[in-house]
Short mmCIF file of C-alpha atoms in Angstrom, two decimals:
data_model
loop_
_atom_site.label_atom_id
_atom_site.label_comp_id
_atom_site.label_asym_id
_atom_site.label_seq_id
_atom_site.Cartn_x
_atom_site.Cartn_y
_atom_site.Cartn_z
CA MET A 1 -48.31 -81.16 -5.27
CA ASP A 2 -45.96 -78.81 -6.97
CA ARG A 3 -46.27 -77.52 -10.46
CA LEU A 4 -43.62 -79.88 -11.97
CA LYS A 5 -45.48 -82.95 -10.62
CA LYS A 6 -48.71 -81.79 -12.03
CA PHE A 7 -47.16 -81.33 -15.49
CA TYR A 8 -45.54 -84.70 -15.19
CA PHE A 9 -48.81 -86.52 -14.40
CA PHE A 10 -50.59 -84.58 -17.12
CA PHE A 11 -48.01 -85.47 -19.72
CA LEU A 12 -48.11 -89.03 -18.58
CA PHE A 13 -51.90 -89.16 -18.83
CA ILE A 14 -51.99 -87.66 -22.38
CA THR A 15 -49.24 -89.92 -23.64
CA SER A 16 -50.89 -93.07 -22.09
CA LEU A 17 -54.29 -91.93 -23.68
CA PHE A 18 -52.73 -91.59 -27.11
CA CYS A 19 -50.75 -94.93 -26.75
CA GLY A 20 -53.87 -96.72 -25.60
CA LEU A 21 -56.08 -95.34 -28.33
CA GLY A 22 -53.42 -96.09 -31.02
CA LEU A 23 -53.03 -99.65 -29.75
CA PHE A 24 -56.85 -100.20 -29.64
CA THR A 25 -57.11 -98.87 -33.18
CA PHE A 26 -54.31 -101.04 -34.50
CA HIS A 27 -55.80 -104.11 -32.90
CA TYR A 28 -59.41 -103.21 -34.01
CA ALA A 29 -58.30 -102.70 -37.49
CA GLU A 30 -56.33 -105.99 -37.52
CA GLY A 31 -53.14 -104.07 -38.22
CA LEU A 32 -50.74 -107.01 -38.03
CA SER A 33 -52.60 -108.69 -40.96
CA TYR A 34 -51.53 -105.93 -43.33
CA PHE A 35 -47.93 -107.15 -42.94
CA SER A 36 -48.90 -110.55 -44.47
CA THR A 37 -49.53 -111.47 -48.15
CA ASP A 38 -52.80 -113.14 -47.32
CA PRO A 39 -55.61 -111.86 -49.58
CA LYS A 40 -58.04 -112.16 -46.71
CA ALA A 41 -56.31 -109.09 -45.17
CA CYS A 42 -57.75 -107.00 -48.00
CA VAL A 43 -61.27 -107.88 -46.78
CA ASN A 44 -60.70 -106.57 -43.30
CA CYS A 45 -62.60 -103.61 -44.79
CA HIS A 46 -66.05 -104.78 -45.82
CA ILE A 47 -65.92 -102.57 -48.81
CA MET A 48 -63.25 -104.93 -50.43
CA GLN A 49 -65.50 -107.96 -50.24
CA PRO A 50 -66.82 -107.72 -53.80
CA GLN A 51 -63.20 -107.32 -55.15
CA TYR A 52 -62.08 -110.41 -53.10
CA ASN A 53 -64.98 -112.51 -54.28
CA SER A 54 -64.51 -111.60 -57.91
CA TRP A 55 -60.72 -112.31 -57.58
CA LYS A 56 -61.48 -115.83 -56.26
CA ARG A 57 -63.60 -116.34 -59.46
CA SER A 58 -60.97 -114.78 -61.82
CA SER A 59 -58.43 -116.32 -64.09
CA HIS A 60 -55.57 -114.90 -61.94
CA HIS A 61 -56.80 -116.61 -58.64
CA SER A 62 -54.50 -119.58 -59.08
CA VAL A 63 -51.38 -117.58 -60.05
CA ALA A 64 -51.45 -114.22 -58.32
CA SER A 65 -52.70 -112.67 -55.12
CA CYS A 66 -53.65 -109.13 -54.36
CA VAL A 67 -50.06 -108.33 -53.22
CA GLU A 68 -48.58 -109.70 -56.45
CA CYS A 69 -50.62 -107.40 -58.67
CA HIS A 70 -51.20 -104.34 -56.45
CA LEU A 71 -47.91 -103.90 -54.68
CA PRO A 72 -44.25 -103.32 -55.78
CA HIS A 73 -42.08 -106.41 -55.51
CA ASN A 74 -39.10 -104.45 -54.07
CA PHE A 75 -39.14 -104.67 -50.29
CA ILE A 76 -38.75 -101.07 -49.52
CA ASN A 77 -41.14 -99.77 -52.19
CA LYS A 78 -43.70 -102.50 -51.15
CA TYR A 79 -43.80 -101.17 -47.58
CA ILE A 80 -43.80 -97.55 -48.74
CA ALA A 81 -46.80 -98.38 -50.89
CA LYS A 82 -48.51 -100.30 -48.04
CA ALA A 83 -47.94 -97.32 -45.60
CA ASP A 84 -49.33 -94.92 -48.23
CA ASN A 85 -52.36 -97.02 -49.01
CA GLY A 86 -52.95 -97.70 -45.32
CA TYR A 87 -52.83 -94.02 -44.55
CA ARG A 88 -55.29 -93.12 -47.39
CA HIS A 89 -57.69 -95.92 -46.52
CA SER A 90 -57.68 -95.14 -42.85
CA LYS A 91 -58.38 -91.49 -43.72
CA GLY A 92 -60.98 -92.41 -46.24
CA PHE A 93 -62.87 -94.89 -43.93
CA THR A 94 -62.52 -92.64 -40.85
CA PHE A 95 -64.01 -89.56 -42.65
CA GLN A 96 -66.18 -91.45 -45.05
CA ASP A 97 -64.76 -89.56 -48.08
CA PHE A 98 -63.92 -92.31 -50.56
CA HIS A 99 -65.50 -93.07 -53.91
CA GLU A 100 -67.90 -95.94 -54.16
CA PRO A 101 -67.28 -98.30 -55.80
CA ILE A 102 -63.71 -97.96 -54.79
CA MET A 103 -61.31 -96.94 -57.64
CA ILE A 104 -57.59 -97.52 -58.11
CA SER A 105 -55.37 -94.37 -57.68
CA PRO A 106 -53.07 -93.27 -60.51
CA ARG A 107 -50.02 -94.32 -58.36
CA ASN A 108 -51.51 -97.72 -57.84
CA SER A 109 -52.44 -98.02 -61.55
CA GLN A 110 -48.76 -97.47 -62.42
CA ILE A 111 -47.79 -100.29 -59.92
CA LEU A 112 -50.43 -102.55 -61.40
CA GLN A 113 -49.06 -101.83 -64.89
CA GLU A 114 -45.48 -102.58 -63.80
CA ASN A 115 -46.59 -105.93 -62.27
CA CYS A 116 -48.61 -106.86 -65.38
CA MET A 117 -45.53 -106.30 -67.48
CA ARG A 118 -43.21 -108.12 -64.96
CA CYS A 119 -45.31 -111.31 -65.39
CA HIS A 120 -46.42 -110.97 -69.02
CA SER A 121 -43.55 -109.10 -70.79
CA PRO A 122 -42.68 -112.29 -72.82
CA LEU A 123 -46.26 -112.27 -74.26
CA VAL A 124 -46.49 -108.56 -75.13
CA HIS A 125 -42.95 -107.90 -76.08
CA GLY A 126 -43.08 -105.05 -78.59
CA SER A 127 -46.69 -105.51 -79.60
CA ALA A 128 -49.33 -104.08 -77.30
CA LEU A 129 -47.24 -101.00 -76.26
CA THR A 130 -46.69 -99.92 -79.79
CA PHE A 131 -50.24 -98.49 -79.66
CA ALA A 132 -49.39 -96.15 -76.85
CA SER A 133 -49.05 -92.52 -77.68
CA ASP A 134 -46.77 -89.99 -75.95
CA THR A 135 -49.79 -88.07 -74.50
CA GLN A 136 -51.90 -90.96 -73.19
CA PRO A 137 -50.16 -94.16 -72.32
CA VAL A 138 -52.06 -97.50 -72.87
CA SER A 139 -52.03 -99.86 -69.99
CA CYS A 140 -52.93 -103.51 -69.85
CA VAL A 141 -56.25 -103.09 -67.99
CA HIS A 142 -57.40 -100.70 -70.65
CA CYS A 143 -58.28 -103.81 -72.72
CA HIS A 144 -58.16 -106.50 -69.99
CA SER A 145 -60.05 -104.78 -67.16
CA GLY A 146 -61.91 -108.00 -66.16
CA VAL A 147 -58.91 -110.26 -65.93
CA GLY A 148 -58.17 -109.70 -62.16
CA HIS A 149 -61.71 -109.12 -60.92
CA GLY A 150 -64.20 -110.01 -63.59
CA GLU A 151 -66.66 -107.71 -65.18
CA ARG A 152 -68.94 -107.36 -62.11
CA THR A 153 -68.06 -107.11 -58.48
CA GLY A 154 -70.77 -107.91 -55.99
CA VAL A 155 -73.21 -105.11 -55.26
CA GLY A 156 -71.97 -102.55 -57.80
CA ARG A 157 -71.13 -102.85 -61.43
CA PHE A 158 -67.47 -102.23 -62.12
CA GLU A 159 -66.82 -98.97 -63.52
CA LYS A 160 -64.22 -98.89 -66.19
CA PHE A 161 -60.89 -98.33 -64.75
CA LYS A 162 -59.92 -94.71 -64.56
CA LEU A 163 -56.24 -95.05 -65.11
CA TYR A 164 -54.89 -91.58 -65.47
CA GLU A 165 -56.11 -88.03 -64.66
CA GLY A 166 -58.41 -86.88 -67.48
CA GLU A 167 -59.03 -90.35 -69.07
CA LYS A 168 -62.75 -91.06 -69.44
CA GLY A 169 -63.76 -94.26 -67.67
#
């Protein structure tokens, strides 16, 4: 076998190995479910079970799903956020370097705030946000942290939302 054929078979073997591992991982992680809006997709990871259970008991259960509160509503931004969250979650679960109980990221806190305002802006028009200062913005979950998930979530007590870098929870 000449050198070019050996290289070809080696390249084909490595490419097949990576494709096979990628497909297995995508299937094992139930990758297609993340393209849906079904809240059960969030509990593919067992660590989300307490948040899912508390959401089912919350006041928002009948009016909003996980996607409606935690992802942008614009198609492109929604899939950018899904890809970003998927990457961070995959990395965190693979290397076991995530905070327990899980905490919302500053970027996702901003998305959550925008979605709160999108649905509730007629109720808070010009009132709640007048308390915001230039240095430390006030968000809806600052006062209403239990609305979406209740005060307790399963095995661990909910820590106060840490909304922005430097804010005490």
